[in-house]
Amino acid sequence: MRLRTRLAILAILVSTLACAAQAQSPTPADIVFVNGKVFTADDGDRVVQGFAVAGDRFVAIGTDSEMRGHIGPRTKVIDLKSRFVSPGITDDHFHNEGGGPGVDLSHVRSLGELLTTVANAAAAALADTVIVSNSDWHEAQLKEQRLPTAEELEQAAPNKPVVLVRGGHEYILNTSALKKWNVTKDTPVPSGGQISRNAAGELTGELFDEAKALVTLPRPKPVNMDDILATQKALAPYGITAIRIPGAYRGDMVQAYRLMKQAEAEGKLTLRWTVYMPGFSLRSAEAARKAIETWGTHQGEGSDWVKVDGVKLIVDGGFEGGHLSKPYLEPYGQGGKFTGVTVSPPAAYTEVVRELNSKGWHMITHAVGDAALDEVLDAYAAADKDASIKGKRWSVEHAFVSRPEQVARLKDLDVAISAQDHLYLAAPVLKKYWGWETASEVTPVKTYLDAGLLVAGGTDSPVIPFNPFWNLYHMASRDTISDGVYGEDQKIASRPLLLRLVTINYAKLIGEEKTRGSIEPGKLADFAVLSDDFLTAKLETIRDMKALSTWVGGREVYRAQGYE
Ligand SMILES: [Zn+2]
């Protein structure tokens, strides 16, 4: 036998022996978790006792005795004491965690409290300053369930301009502010916007969507590293390990993306970010080409921590401007004429979608009403003819209202649904605008799931508070904060399925299901120990759940006080 052959055989023998040794006693893990109730979100929705982590990955899952095989002299062993563990929780539509430098209305519960808060801010403000609120509040949280009028705000802050910012689509101005920006009954309504009037034809002070451009607010402080770190800190107590940012984060998505990358380079990230470039204002192929240059990035750029996954577009308004195929209830329907707001007209929108598709970008589009959904489906179908969009996780964001044939088209085009719990907060307002029949079926998650669509869950924070357990409670119960159960037929009874919406389905939505989203060997070790057993907890308990401990990439990034 030649030496080389003998060496080769020897090498094979050695490697075989090494394999055998490995099978008997696997490489010790860094940390082994035992004695838990671990929901894996794998294909079988298995629940196991424990798992082992090495570096930033899961390396094994199984029974306690199986896990003991992964314990070496330096392995840390953590007794979960029967606690429930979920794969890291996620938010599929998150702008920021709310708050900000403006007047805080998030805690007021009546019109009186709101006006007092504004009056106090006005009394403290210097002359000539514009009083601006933060955006994380909604009239549905008020006992009266309506907005203040321009006159009421004027009485609270006489001769001082007030602009209440509400969610992402609406401003409410007092009389002084209307005067300051010269908004009168004769002001032409900007296309893609609305200037609201009451039954008597007087301005109410509400401006929405493109009409907001009539007002110039003081520029907010530029987005900075503290914002990024504050978001991470706010979300960890809810077990959140990853978020998807649809095009807007504290005023400057492109700069925020740079900061996220800087935070990653400096080892400061404790949350995984998937971002979408802002394409809301693009109205032509030419504009889209220019925008791509200013973004300075490309589809798929990034890492497991920060990744660019597409472009965010918008076709209609929000609660008060969702584009329906039927007119709004009176008086909002303006005599059967008002069906919502078209923010991006179909021809322009389609041109932009096709152009971005031709450059390899994936689209995610805000569409609230069913007429808006028609617009999205038509544009996506046109793009699909140019270059297939299937398997690329294009999505509709929100999809409040849809018709059965639209659901079939979504399926045909392989478009995913990014769903949130707006109804939980805004139900009575939607009922007022759209009527019970339409409002009660808002965001028909069960219909979408039954049709075989990929659906993930989130909150649209700060439009809706970012608490994922409110979202899961709402989807399980269809209960709302102030108006009882809406659309019982859309309840999701299966607890594993609910958790899948914010774990593995999220990973699929961002195309990362091979690397995360479930507790399986080889995947990133993102998970949370929760305060209660999600699979068996009473419905009402879900709403109040929290994380006891949150882990990202095999590292504990949050621990609740008092939890050992
Ligand atoms: Zn949004």
Short mmCIF file of C-alpha atoms in Angstrom, two decimals, residues 311-558:
data_model
loop_
_atom_site.label_atom_id
_atom_site.label_comp_id
_atom_site.label_asym_id
_atom_site.label_seq_id
_atom_site.Cartn_x
_atom_site.Cartn_y
_atom_site.Cartn_z
CA VAL A 311 -39.50 50.08 -0.21
CA LYS A 312 -42.56 51.34 1.64
CA LEU A 313 -45.29 52.95 -0.46
CA ILE A 314 -48.70 54.37 0.48
CA VAL A 315 -51.88 54.48 -1.60
CA ASP A 316 -54.60 55.70 0.79
CA GLY A 317 -55.28 57.36 4.14
CA GLY A 318 -55.72 55.93 7.65
CA PHE A 319 -58.75 55.64 9.91
CA GLU A 320 -60.39 58.74 8.44
CA GLY A 321 -59.10 58.40 4.90
CA GLY A 322 -59.02 54.68 4.06
CA HIS A 323 -60.14 54.40 0.43
CA LEU A 324 -63.29 52.25 0.23
CA SER A 325 -65.36 51.16 -2.74
CA LYS A 326 -68.42 52.55 -0.91
CA PRO A 327 -68.96 56.08 0.45
CA TYR A 328 -68.46 56.83 4.15
CA LEU A 329 -71.50 57.12 6.42
CA GLU A 330 -73.03 60.59 6.60
CA PRO A 331 -72.05 63.27 7.37
CA TYR A 332 -68.54 62.01 6.54
CA GLY A 333 -69.71 60.73 3.16
CA GLN A 334 -70.49 64.34 2.12
CA GLY A 335 -73.67 63.27 0.39
CA GLY A 336 -72.31 59.96 -0.92
CA LYS A 337 -69.23 61.58 -2.48
CA PHE A 338 -66.46 60.82 0.00
CA THR A 339 -64.95 57.33 -0.25
CA GLY A 340 -61.60 58.12 1.35
CA VAL A 341 -58.31 59.57 0.20
CA THR A 342 -56.15 58.52 -2.71
CA VAL A 343 -52.67 59.46 -1.57
CA SER A 344 -50.93 58.04 -4.62
CA PRO A 345 -52.98 57.99 -7.84
CA PRO A 346 -53.09 54.57 -9.61
CA ALA A 347 -51.10 55.50 -12.73
CA ALA A 348 -48.27 57.15 -10.77
CA TYR A 349 -48.20 54.42 -8.17
CA THR A 350 -48.07 51.65 -10.80
CA GLU A 351 -45.25 53.43 -12.61
CA VAL A 352 -43.23 53.63 -9.39
CA VAL A 353 -43.89 49.99 -8.46
CA ARG A 354 -42.83 48.76 -11.90
CA GLU A 355 -39.70 50.90 -11.90
CA LEU A 356 -38.61 49.76 -8.43
CA ASN A 357 -39.35 46.13 -9.34
CA SER A 358 -37.18 46.45 -12.43
CA LYS A 359 -34.33 47.56 -10.13
CA GLY A 360 -34.79 44.50 -7.88
CA TRP A 361 -36.61 46.17 -5.00
CA HIS A 362 -39.46 44.52 -3.06
CA MET A 363 -42.58 46.54 -2.33
CA ILE A 364 -44.60 46.87 0.83
CA THR A 365 -47.64 49.12 0.49
CA HIS A 366 -49.94 50.77 3.00
CA ALA A 367 -53.54 50.03 1.92
CA VAL A 368 -56.44 50.38 4.34
CA GLY A 369 -59.63 50.28 2.24
CA ASP A 370 -60.70 47.77 -0.41
CA ALA A 371 -60.51 50.37 -3.22
CA ALA A 372 -56.91 50.99 -2.14
CA LEU A 373 -56.30 47.25 -2.24
CA ASP A 374 -57.56 47.15 -5.85
CA GLU A 375 -54.98 49.79 -6.68
CA VAL A 376 -52.21 47.75 -5.05
CA LEU A 377 -53.27 44.48 -6.66
CA ASP A 378 -53.39 46.06 -10.13
CA ALA A 379 -49.92 47.57 -9.73
CA TYR A 380 -48.41 44.40 -8.26
CA ALA A 381 -49.95 42.35 -11.12
CA ALA A 382 -48.47 44.75 -13.69
CA ALA A 383 -45.06 44.47 -12.02
CA ASP A 384 -45.39 40.69 -11.87
CA LYS A 385 -45.78 40.62 -15.66
CA ASP A 386 -42.49 42.52 -16.04
CA ALA A 387 -40.57 40.33 -13.60
CA SER A 388 -42.22 37.82 -11.29
CA ILE A 389 -42.83 39.04 -7.76
CA LYS A 390 -43.73 35.58 -6.45
CA GLY A 391 -41.63 34.24 -3.62
CA LYS A 392 -40.34 37.75 -2.93
CA ARG A 393 -42.60 38.50 0.05
CA TRP A 394 -44.21 41.62 -1.34
CA SER A 395 -46.85 42.71 1.14
CA VAL A 396 -49.91 44.76 1.83
CA GLU A 397 -49.56 46.69 5.09
CA HIS A 398 -52.78 46.84 7.19
CA ALA A 399 -55.35 45.48 4.67
CA PHE A 400 -58.26 46.56 6.91
CA VAL A 401 -60.99 45.91 4.35
CA SER A 402 -61.03 43.43 1.49
CA ARG A 403 -63.46 41.57 -0.72
CA PRO A 404 -63.31 37.79 -1.30
CA GLU A 405 -62.07 38.04 -4.89
CA GLN A 406 -59.26 40.29 -3.70
CA VAL A 407 -58.14 37.65 -1.22
CA ALA A 408 -57.93 35.20 -4.11
CA ARG A 409 -55.84 37.67 -6.11
CA LEU A 410 -53.50 38.19 -3.15
CA LYS A 411 -53.01 34.43 -3.05
CA ASP A 412 -52.40 34.20 -6.81
CA LEU A 413 -49.74 36.90 -6.64
CA ASP A 414 -48.18 35.36 -3.51
CA VAL A 415 -48.57 38.63 -1.59
CA ALA A 416 -48.29 38.57 2.21
CA ILE A 417 -50.38 40.45 4.76
CA SER A 418 -48.78 42.59 7.44
CA ALA A 419 -51.64 42.88 9.98
CA GLN A 420 -51.99 44.99 13.13
CA ASP A 421 -54.46 45.59 15.94
CA HIS A 422 -55.75 49.08 15.01
CA LEU A 423 -59.32 47.93 15.63
CA TYR A 424 -58.52 47.29 19.30
CA LEU A 425 -58.21 51.04 19.84
CA ALA A 426 -60.04 52.65 16.94
CA ALA A 427 -63.13 50.44 16.64
CA PRO A 428 -65.80 53.03 17.55
CA VAL A 429 -64.30 55.57 15.19
CA LEU A 430 -64.23 53.13 12.29
CA LYS A 431 -67.84 52.22 13.04
CA LYS A 432 -68.76 55.90 12.91
CA TYR A 433 -67.06 56.38 9.51
CA TRP A 434 -67.76 53.06 7.81
CA GLY A 435 -70.71 51.48 9.62
CA TRP A 436 -70.82 48.35 11.75
CA GLU A 437 -70.77 45.84 8.92
CA THR A 438 -67.48 47.05 7.49
CA ALA A 439 -65.87 48.07 10.81
CA SER A 440 -66.58 44.75 12.52
CA GLU A 441 -64.62 42.88 9.85
CA VAL A 442 -61.62 45.20 9.93
CA THR A 443 -58.34 43.33 9.43
CA PRO A 444 -59.89 39.90 8.80
CA VAL A 445 -56.82 37.95 9.87
CA LYS A 446 -58.65 34.63 10.03
CA THR A 447 -60.00 35.05 6.51
CA TYR A 448 -56.47 35.75 5.27
CA LEU A 449 -55.01 32.76 7.10
CA ASP A 450 -57.80 30.44 5.93
CA ALA A 451 -57.07 31.51 2.35
CA GLY A 452 -53.49 30.36 2.81
CA LEU A 453 -51.89 33.79 2.84
CA LEU A 454 -48.77 34.47 4.86
CA VAL A 455 -49.86 36.74 7.73
CA ALA A 456 -47.63 38.32 10.36
CA GLY A 457 -48.69 40.54 13.29
CA GLY A 458 -47.68 43.89 14.73
CA THR A 459 -48.94 47.19 16.05
CA ASP A 460 -48.12 50.24 13.86
CA SER A 461 -46.70 51.93 16.97
CA PRO A 462 -47.03 54.80 17.81
CA VAL A 463 -50.45 54.80 16.08
CA ILE A 464 -51.31 51.90 18.39
CA PRO A 465 -49.21 51.18 21.51
CA PHE A 466 -46.46 48.66 20.75
CA ASN A 467 -47.52 46.09 23.34
CA PRO A 468 -47.56 42.77 21.41
CA PHE A 469 -49.78 41.17 24.03
CA TRP A 470 -52.56 43.68 23.33
CA ASN A 471 -52.29 42.69 19.71
CA LEU A 472 -52.42 38.95 20.50
CA TYR A 473 -55.26 39.45 22.97
CA HIS A 474 -57.24 41.37 20.36
CA MET A 475 -56.64 38.77 17.65
CA ALA A 476 -57.64 35.97 20.05
CA SER A 477 -60.77 37.73 21.35
CA ARG A 478 -61.61 40.46 18.80
CA ASP A 479 -62.31 42.53 21.90
CA THR A 480 -61.77 46.30 21.68
CA ILE A 481 -60.72 48.80 24.38
CA SER A 482 -63.99 50.68 24.58
CA ASP A 483 -66.64 49.02 22.40
CA GLY A 484 -66.82 45.28 23.01
CA VAL A 485 -66.24 42.45 20.55
CA TYR A 486 -66.08 43.19 16.82
CA GLY A 487 -66.29 40.41 14.20
CA GLU A 488 -66.38 37.29 16.32
CA ASP A 489 -65.84 35.16 13.20
CA GLN A 490 -62.29 36.56 12.92
CA LYS A 491 -61.16 35.22 16.32
CA ILE A 492 -58.08 33.05 16.22
CA ALA A 493 -58.67 30.24 18.65
CA SER A 494 -55.37 28.40 18.24
CA ARG A 495 -52.74 29.74 20.64
CA PRO A 496 -49.83 28.22 18.70
CA LEU A 497 -51.13 29.89 15.54
CA LEU A 498 -51.35 33.23 17.35
CA LEU A 499 -47.76 33.02 18.53
CA ARG A 500 -46.66 31.96 15.07
CA LEU A 501 -47.97 35.31 13.73
CA VAL A 502 -45.30 37.16 15.74
CA THR A 503 -42.50 34.59 15.52
CA ILE A 504 -42.00 32.27 12.55
CA ASN A 505 -44.47 34.08 10.26
CA TYR A 506 -42.60 37.30 10.84
CA ALA A 507 -39.35 35.54 9.90
CA LYS A 508 -41.02 34.30 6.70
CA LEU A 509 -42.29 37.81 5.93
CA ILE A 510 -38.74 39.16 6.02
CA GLY A 511 -37.30 36.07 4.27
CA GLU A 512 -35.27 34.94 7.28
CA GLU A 513 -37.12 31.77 8.28
CA LYS A 514 -34.01 29.67 7.78
CA THR A 515 -32.06 31.68 10.35
CA ARG A 516 -34.66 32.66 12.97
CA GLY A 517 -38.30 32.73 14.04
CA SER A 518 -38.34 29.40 15.86
CA ILE A 519 -36.38 27.56 18.51
CA GLU A 520 -34.53 25.00 16.40
CA PRO A 521 -30.90 23.92 16.20
CA GLY A 522 -28.86 26.17 13.94
CA LYS A 523 -31.10 29.22 14.30
CA LEU A 524 -30.25 32.48 16.04
CA ALA A 525 -30.94 32.17 19.77
CA ASP A 526 -33.61 34.88 20.08
CA PHE A 527 -36.23 34.03 22.70
CA ALA A 528 -38.14 35.29 25.72
CA VAL A 529 -39.15 33.79 29.05
CA LEU A 530 -42.72 35.02 29.58
CA SER A 531 -44.69 35.85 32.70
CA ASP A 532 -47.42 33.31 31.90
CA ASP A 533 -47.99 30.19 29.87
CA PHE A 534 -49.25 31.63 26.60
CA LEU A 535 -50.72 28.31 25.44
CA THR A 536 -53.03 27.86 28.44
CA ALA A 537 -53.44 31.33 29.98
CA LYS A 538 -56.93 32.80 30.29
CA LEU A 539 -57.73 35.23 27.48
CA GLU A 540 -57.66 38.28 29.76
CA THR A 541 -54.26 37.23 31.11
CA ILE A 542 -52.73 37.49 27.64
CA ARG A 543 -53.38 41.24 27.63
CA ASP A 544 -51.22 41.77 30.72
CA MET A 545 -48.36 39.44 29.87
CA LYS A 546 -44.75 40.61 29.90
CA ALA A 547 -41.32 39.13 29.45
CA LEU A 548 -39.31 38.04 32.47
CA SER A 549 -36.17 37.72 30.44
CA THR A 550 -35.36 38.51 26.80
CA TRP A 551 -32.47 37.03 24.83
CA VAL A 552 -31.09 38.07 21.45
CA GLY A 553 -28.31 36.10 19.76
CA GLY A 554 -27.69 33.99 22.87
CA ARG A 555 -27.28 37.06 25.09
CA GLU A 556 -29.68 38.23 27.78
CA VAL A 557 -30.72 41.78 26.88
CA TYR A 558 -33.41 42.28 29.51
#
